[in-house]
């Protein structure tokens, strides 16, 4: 526990709060339109990478023998290249997007979008932690003492069940 002006704050609560604040700030700073374009860029890069993942693995298997390293390299190298190409492409197409960033509504919607993105990041963090500890219930004490972790855990489980009916 960390003492913060008389309040006892768990490190997990602090970390989750920082993630939400940073995501909201970035959303506000970039504005809604830029955030939507950025999200599309990430999703398109992931979609292309996953679509051709087997082909990438076949290509890289000529150079890499270790299966775990092969999977990591076959995902990250193509993803980074595709993401870079998407970045260049989207910058050329949406060059005038910065002009719309001055509108207050765009910034407020960006803030709201940033908060939702932060919540999504927390859900993905929980899923990663659950995968790491191979459990949905028995977590280390520092996590079970957190005020925020339990609601994030419950919401993540709900989203996971809803997503994969």
Coordinates of N, CA and C in Angstrom, one line a residue:
X1 N 0.8 -1.2 0.0 CA 0.0 0.0 0.0 C 0.9 1.3 0.0
X2 N 0.4 2.2 -0.7 CA 1.1 3.5 -0.8 C 0.3 4.6 -0.1
X3 N 1.0 5.4 0.7 CA 0.3 6.4 1.4 C 0.2 7.7 0.5
X4 N -1.0 8.1 0.1 CA -1.1 9.2 -0.8 C -2.0 10.2 -0.1
X5 N -1.4 11.2 0.5 CA -2.1 12.3 1.3 C -3.1 11.7 2.2
X6 N -2.7 10.7 3.0 CA -3.5 10.1 4.0 C -4.4 9.0 3.5
X7 N -4.4 8.8 2.2 CA -5.2 7.6 1.7 C -4.2 6.5 1.4
X8 N -4.7 5.3 1.7 CA -3.9 4.1 1.4 C -4.3 3.6 0.1
X9 N -3.4 3.6 -0.9 CA -3.7 3.2 -2.3 C -2.8 2.0 -2.6
X10 N -3.5 1.0 -3.1 CA -2.8 -0.2 -3.6 C -2.1 0.1 -4.9
X11 N -1.0 -0.6 -5.1 CA -0.2 -0.3 -6.4 C -1.0 -0.7 -7.6
X12 N -1.9 -1.7 -7.5 CA -2.7 -2.1 -8.6 C -3.7 -1.0 -8.9
X13 N -4.4 -0.4 -7.9 CA -5.3 0.7 -8.1 C -4.6 1.9 -8.7
X14 N -3.4 2.2 -8.2 CA -2.7 3.3 -8.8 C -2.3 3.0 -10.3
X15 N -1.9 1.8 -10.6 CA -1.6 1.5 -12.0 C -2.8 1.6 -12.9
X16 N -3.9 1.0 -12.4 CA -5.1 1.1 -13.2 C -5.6 2.5 -13.4
X17 N -5.5 3.3 -12.4 CA -5.9 4.7 -12.5 C -5.0 5.5 -13.4
X18 N -3.7 5.2 -13.4 CA -2.8 5.9 -14.3 C -3.1 5.5 -15.7
X19 N -3.4 4.3 -16.0 CA -3.7 3.8 -17.3 C -5.0 4.6 -17.8
X20 N -6.0 4.7 -17.0 CA -7.2 5.4 -17.4 C -7.0 6.9 -17.7
X21 N -6.2 7.5 -16.8 CA -5.9 8.9 -16.9 C -5.1 9.2 -18.2
X22 N -4.1 8.4 -18.4 CA -3.2 8.6 -19.6 C -4.0 8.4 -20.9
X23 N -4.8 7.3 -20.9 CA -5.7 7.0 -22.1 C -6.7 8.2 -22.3
X24 N -7.3 8.7 -21.3 CA -8.2 9.8 -21.4 C -7.5 11.0 -21.9
X25 N -6.3 11.3 -21.4 CA -5.6 12.5 -21.8 C -5.2 12.4 -23.2
X26 N -4.7 11.2 -23.7 CA -4.3 11.1 -25.1 C -5.5 11.2 -26.0
X27 N -6.7 10.7 -25.6 CA -7.9 10.8 -26.3 C -8.3 12.3 -26.5
X28 N -8.2 13.0 -25.4 CA -8.6 14.4 -25.4 C -7.6 15.2 -26.3
X29 N -6.3 14.9 -26.1 CA -5.3 15.6 -26.9 C -5.4 15.4 -28.4
X30 N -5.6 14.1 -28.8 CA -5.7 13.8 -30.2 C -7.1 14.1 -30.8
X31 N -8.1 14.1 -30.0 CA -9.4 14.3 -30.5 C -10.0 13.0 -31.1
X32 N -11.4 13.0 -31.2 CA -12.1 11.8 -31.5 C -11.8 11.3 -32.9
X33 N -11.7 12.2 -33.9 CA -11.5 11.8 -35.3 C -10.1 11.1 -35.4
X34 N -9.1 11.7 -34.8 CA -7.7 11.2 -34.9 C -7.7 9.8 -34.2
X35 N -8.4 9.7 -33.1 CA -8.4 8.4 -32.3 C -9.1 7.3 -33.1
X36 N -10.2 7.7 -33.8 CA -10.9 6.7 -34.7 C -9.9 6.2 -35.8
X37 N -9.3 7.1 -36.4 CA -8.3 6.8 -37.5 C -7.2 5.9 -36.9
X38 N -6.7 6.3 -35.8 CA -5.6 5.5 -35.1 C -6.1 4.1 -34.8
X39 N -7.3 4.0 -34.3 CA -7.9 2.7 -34.0 C -8.1 1.8 -35.2
X40 N -8.6 2.4 -36.3 CA -8.7 1.7 -37.6 C -7.4 1.2 -38.1
X41 N -6.3 2.0 -37.9 CA -5.0 1.7 -38.3 C -4.5 0.4 -37.6
X42 N -4.7 0.4 -36.2 CA -4.3 -0.7 -35.4 C -5.1 -2.0 -35.8
X43 N -6.4 -1.8 -36.0 CA -7.3 -3.0 -36.3 C -7.0 -3.5 -37.7
X44 N -6.7 -2.7 -38.6 CA -6.4 -3.1 -40.0 C -5.0 -3.9 -40.0
X45 N -4.1 -3.3 -39.2 CA -2.8 -4.0 -39.1 C -2.9 -5.4 -38.5
X46 N -3.7 -5.5 -37.4 CA -3.9 -6.8 -36.8 C -4.7 -7.7 -37.7
X47 N -5.7 -7.2 -38.4 CA -6.5 -8.1 -39.3 C -5.6 -8.7 -40.4
X48 N -4.8 -7.8 -41.0 CA -3.9 -8.3 -42.1 C -2.9 -9.3 -41.6
X49 N -2.3 -9.0 -40.4 CA -1.3 -9.9 -39.8 C -1.9 -11.2 -39.5
X50 N -3.1 -11.2 -38.8 CA -3.7 -12.5 -38.5 C -4.2 -13.3 -39.7
X51 N -4.6 -12.6 -40.8 CA -5.1 -13.2 -42.0 C -3.9 -14.0 -42.7
X52 N -2.7 -13.4 -42.7 CA -1.6 -14.1 -43.4 C -0.6 -14.7 -42.4
X53 N -1.0 -14.9 -41.2 CA 0.0 -15.4 -40.1 C 0.6 -16.7 -40.5
X54 N -0.2 -17.7 -41.1 CA 0.3 -19.0 -41.5 C 1.4 -18.8 -42.6
X55 N 1.1 -17.9 -43.5 CA 2.1 -17.7 -44.6 C 3.4 -17.1 -44.0
X56 N 3.2 -16.1 -43.1 CA 4.4 -15.5 -42.5 C 5.2 -16.6 -41.7
X57 N 4.5 -17.5 -41.0 CA 5.2 -18.6 -40.3 C 5.9 -19.5 -41.3
X58 N 5.3 -19.8 -42.4 CA 6.0 -20.6 -43.4 C 7.3 -20.0 -43.9
X59 N 7.2 -18.7 -44.2 CA 8.4 -17.9 -44.6 C 9.5 -17.9 -43.6
X60 N 9.1 -17.6 -42.3 CA 10.1 -17.5 -41.3 C 10.6 -18.8 -40.8
X61 N 9.9 -19.9 -41.0 CA 10.3 -21.2 -40.6 C 11.6 -21.7 -41.3
X62 N 11.9 -21.0 -42.5 CA 13.1 -21.3 -43.2 C 14.4 -20.8 -42.4
X63 N 14.1 -19.9 -41.5 CA 15.3 -19.2 -40.8 C 15.3 -19.5 -39.3
X64 N 14.1 -19.9 -38.7 CA 14.0 -20.0 -37.3 C 13.5 -21.4 -37.0
X65 N 14.2 -22.1 -36.1 CA 13.8 -23.5 -35.7 C 12.9 -23.6 -34.5
X66 N 13.1 -22.6 -33.5 CA 12.4 -22.7 -32.3 C 10.9 -22.2 -32.5
X67 N 10.0 -23.0 -32.1 CA 8.6 -22.8 -32.4 C 8.0 -21.5 -31.7
X68 N 8.4 -21.3 -30.5 CA 7.9 -20.1 -29.8 C 8.5 -18.8 -30.4
X69 N 9.8 -18.8 -30.7 CA 10.4 -17.6 -31.3 C 9.8 -17.5 -32.7
X70 N 9.5 -18.6 -33.4 CA 8.9 -18.5 -34.8 C 7.6 -17.8 -34.7
X71 N 6.7 -18.2 -33.7 CA 5.4 -17.6 -33.6 C 5.5 -16.1 -33.3
X72 N 6.4 -15.7 -32.4 CA 6.6 -14.3 -32.0 C 7.1 -13.5 -33.2
X73 N 8.1 -13.9 -33.8 CA 8.7 -13.2 -35.0 C 7.7 -13.2 -36.1
X74 N 7.0 -14.3 -36.4 CA 6.1 -14.3 -37.5 C 4.9 -13.4 -37.3
X75 N 4.6 -13.0 -36.0 CA 3.6 -12.0 -35.8 C 4.1 -10.6 -35.8
X76 N 5.2 -10.4 -35.0 CA 5.6 -9.0 -34.7 C 6.3 -8.3 -35.9
X77 N 7.1 -9.0 -36.6 CA 7.8 -8.3 -37.7 C 6.8 -7.9 -38.8
X78 N 5.9 -8.8 -39.3 CA 4.9 -8.4 -40.3 C 4.0 -7.3 -39.7
X79 N 3.6 -7.5 -38.4 CA 2.7 -6.5 -37.9 C 3.3 -5.1 -37.9
X80 N 4.6 -5.0 -37.5 CA 5.3 -3.7 -37.4 C 5.4 -3.1 -38.8
X81 N 5.7 -4.0 -39.8 CA 5.9 -3.5 -41.2 C 4.5 -3.0 -41.7
X82 N 3.5 -3.8 -41.5 CA 2.1 -3.4 -41.9 C 1.7 -2.2 -41.2
X83 N 1.9 -2.1 -39.9 CA 1.5 -0.9 -39.2 C 2.3 0.4 -39.7
X84 N 3.5 0.2 -40.0 CA 4.3 1.4 -40.5 C 3.7 1.8 -41.9
X85 N 3.4 0.8 -42.8 CA 2.8 1.2 -44.1 C 1.4 1.8 -43.9
X86 N 0.6 1.3 -43.0 CA -0.7 1.9 -42.7 C -0.5 3.3 -42.2
X87 N 0.5 3.5 -41.3 CA 0.7 4.9 -40.8 C 1.0 5.9 -41.9
X88 N 1.9 5.5 -42.8 CA 2.2 6.3 -43.9 C 0.9 6.6 -44.8
X89 N 0.2 5.5 -45.1 CA -1.0 5.6 -45.9 C -2.0 6.5 -45.3
X90 N -2.3 6.3 -44.0 CA -3.3 7.1 -43.3 C -2.9 8.5 -43.2
X91 N -1.6 8.8 -43.0 CA -1.1 10.2 -42.9 C -1.3 10.9 -44.3
X92 N -1.1 10.2 -45.4 CA -1.3 10.8 -46.7 C -2.8 11.1 -46.9
X93 N -3.7 10.2 -46.5 CA -5.1 10.3 -46.8 C -5.7 11.4 -45.8
X94 N -5.4 11.3 -44.5 CA -6.0 12.1 -43.5 C -5.0 13.2 -43.1
X95 N -4.4 13.9 -44.0 CA -3.4 14.9 -43.7 C -4.0 16.1 -43.0
X96 N -5.3 16.5 -43.4 CA -5.9 17.6 -42.8 C -6.7 17.3 -41.5
X97 N -6.5 16.2 -41.0 CA -7.2 15.8 -39.7 C -6.8 16.7 -38.6
X98 N -5.6 17.2 -38.5 CA -5.2 18.1 -37.4 C -6.0 19.4 -37.3
X99 N -6.6 19.8 -38.4 CA -7.4 21.1 -38.4 C -8.7 20.9 -37.6
X100 N -9.2 19.6 -37.6 CA -10.5 19.4 -36.9 C -10.2 19.2 -35.4
X101 N -8.9 19.1 -35.0 CA -8.6 18.9 -33.6 C -8.8 20.1 -32.7
X102 N -9.1 21.2 -33.3 CA -9.3 22.4 -32.5 C -10.8 22.5 -32.0
X103 N -11.7 21.8 -32.5 CA -13.1 21.8 -32.1 C -13.2 21.2 -30.7
X104 N -13.9 21.8 -29.8 CA -14.1 21.4 -28.4 C -14.9 20.0 -28.4
X105 N -15.9 19.9 -29.2 CA -16.7 18.6 -29.3 C -15.8 17.5 -29.7
X106 N -14.9 17.7 -30.6 CA -13.9 16.6 -31.1 C -13.1 16.2 -29.9
X107 N -12.6 17.2 -29.1 CA -11.7 16.9 -28.0 C -12.5 16.2 -26.9
X108 N -13.7 16.6 -26.6 CA -14.5 16.0 -25.5 C -14.9 14.5 -25.9
X109 N -15.3 14.3 -27.2 CA -15.5 13.0 -27.6 C -14.3 12.1 -27.6
X110 N -13.1 12.7 -27.9 CA -11.8 12.0 -27.8 C -11.5 11.6 -26.4
X111 N -11.9 12.5 -25.4 CA -11.7 12.1 -24.0 C -12.6 10.9 -23.6
X112 N -13.8 10.9 -24.0 CA -14.7 9.8 -23.8 C -14.2 8.5 -24.4
X113 N -13.8 8.7 -25.7 CA -13.2 7.5 -26.4 C -12.0 7.0 -25.7
X114 N -11.1 7.9 -25.2 CA -9.9 7.5 -24.4 C -10.3 6.8 -23.2
X115 N -11.3 7.2 -22.5 CA -11.7 6.5 -21.3 C -12.2 5.0 -21.6
X116 N -13.0 4.9 -22.7 CA -13.4 3.6 -23.1 C -12.2 2.7 -23.5
X117 N -11.2 3.3 -24.2 CA -10.0 2.6 -24.6 C -9.3 2.2 -23.4
X118 N -9.2 3.0 -22.4 CA -8.5 2.7 -21.1 C -9.2 1.5 -20.4
X119 N -10.5 1.5 -20.4 CA -11.2 0.4 -19.9 C -10.9 -0.9 -20.6
X120 N -10.9 -0.8 -22.0 CA -10.5 -2.0 -22.8 C -9.1 -2.5 -22.5
X121 N -8.2 -1.5 -22.3 CA -6.8 -1.9 -21.9 C -6.8 -2.6 -20.6
X122 N -7.6 -2.2 -19.6 CA -7.7 -2.8 -18.3 C -8.2 -4.2 -18.4
X123 N -9.3 -4.4 -19.3 CA -9.8 -5.7 -19.5 C -8.8 -6.6 -20.1
X124 N -8.0 -6.1 -21.1 CA -7.0 -6.9 -21.7 C -5.9 -7.3 -20.7
X125 N -5.6 -6.3 -19.8 CA -4.6 -6.6 -18.7 C -5.1 -7.7 -17.8
X126 N -6.4 -7.7 -17.5 CA -6.9 -8.7 -16.6 C -6.8 -10.1 -17.3
X127 N -7.2 -10.1 -18.6 CA -7.2 -11.4 -19.3 C -5.8 -11.9 -19.4
X128 N -4.8 -11.0 -19.6 CA -3.4 -11.4 -19.6 C -3.0 -11.9 -18.3
X129 N -3.4 -11.3 -17.2 CA -3.0 -11.7 -15.8 C -3.7 -13.1 -15.5
X130 N -4.9 -13.2 -15.9 CA -5.6 -14.5 -15.7 C -4.9 -15.6 -16.5
X131 N -4.5 -15.3 -17.7 CA -3.8 -16.3 -18.5 C -2.4 -16.6 -17.8
X132 N -1.7 -15.6 -17.3 CA -0.4 -15.8 -16.7 C -0.5 -16.6 -15.5
X133 N -1.5 -16.4 -14.6 CA -1.7 -17.1 -13.4 C -2.6 -18.4 -13.6
X134 N -3.1 -18.6 -14.8 CA -4.0 -19.7 -15.1 C -5.2 -19.9 -14.1
X135 N -5.8 -18.7 -13.8 CA -6.9 -18.7 -12.9 C -7.8 -17.5 -13.2
X136 N -9.1 -17.6 -12.7 CA -10.0 -16.5 -12.7 C -10.2 -16.0 -11.3
X137 N -9.8 -16.8 -10.3 CA -10.1 -16.5 -8.9 C -8.9 -16.3 -8.0
X138 N -7.9 -17.2 -8.0 CA -6.8 -17.2 -7.0 C -5.7 -16.3 -7.5
X139 N -5.7 -15.0 -7.1 CA -4.7 -14.1 -7.5 C -3.8 -13.8 -6.3
X140 N -2.6 -13.2 -6.6 CA -1.7 -12.8 -5.5 C -2.5 -11.8 -4.6
X141 N -2.0 -11.7 -3.3 CA -2.7 -10.9 -2.3 C -2.8 -9.4 -2.7
X142 N -1.7 -8.9 -3.4 CA -1.7 -7.5 -3.8 C -2.8 -7.2 -4.7
X143 N -3.2 -8.2 -5.5 CA -4.4 -7.9 -6.5 C -5.7 -8.1 -5.8
X144 N -5.8 -9.0 -4.9 CA -7.1 -9.2 -4.2 C -7.4 -8.1 -3.2
X145 N -6.3 -7.3 -2.8 CA -6.5 -6.2 -1.9 C -6.9 -4.9 -2.7
X146 N -6.8 -5.0 -4.0 CA -7.1 -3.8 -4.8 C -8.6 -3.5 -4.8
X147 N -9.0 -2.2 -4.8 CA -10.4 -1.8 -4.9 C -10.9 -1.9 -6.3
X148 N -10.0 -1.7 -7.3 CA -10.4 -1.6 -8.7 C -10.3 -3.0 -9.4
X149 N -9.5 -3.9 -8.9 CA -9.2 -5.1 -9.5 C -10.5 -6.0 -9.6
X150 N -11.2 -6.1 -8.5 CA -12.4 -6.9 -8.5 C -13.5 -6.5 -9.5
X151 N -13.8 -5.2 -9.6 CA -14.8 -4.8 -10.6 C -14.2 -5.0 -12.1
X152 N -13.0 -4.8 -12.3 CA -12.4 -5.0 -13.6 C -12.4 -6.5 -13.9
X153 N -12.1 -7.4 -12.9 CA -12.2 -8.8 -13.1 C -13.6 -9.3 -13.5
X154 N -14.6 -8.8 -12.7 CA -16.0 -9.2 -13.0 C -16.4 -8.7 -14.3
X155 N -16.1 -7.5 -14.7 CA -16.5 -7.0 -16.0 C -15.8 -7.7 -17.1
X156 N -14.5 -8.1 -16.9 CA -13.8 -8.8 -17.9 C -14.4 -10.2 -18.2
X157 N -14.7 -10.8 -17.1 CA -15.4 -12.2 -17.2 C -16.7 -12.0 -18.0
X158 N -17.5 -11.0 -17.6 CA -18.7 -10.8 -18.3 C -18.5 -10.5 -19.8
X159 N -17.5 -9.6 -20.1 CA -17.2 -9.3 -21.5 C -16.8 -10.6 -22.3
X160 N -15.9 -11.3 -21.6 CA -15.4 -12.6 -22.2 C -16.5 -13.5 -22.6
X161 N -17.4 -13.7 -21.6 CA -18.5 -14.6 -21.9 C -19.5 -14.1 -23.0
X162 N -19.7 -12.8 -22.9 CA -20.6 -12.2 -23.9 C -19.9 -12.2 -25.3
X163 N -18.6 -12.1 -25.4 CA -17.9 -12.1 -26.7 C -17.9 -13.4 -27.3
X164 N -17.8 -14.5 -26.5 CA -17.6 -15.8 -27.1 C -18.7 -16.7 -26.7
X165 N -19.9 -16.3 -27.1 CA -21.1 -17.1 -26.8 C -21.0 -18.4 -27.5

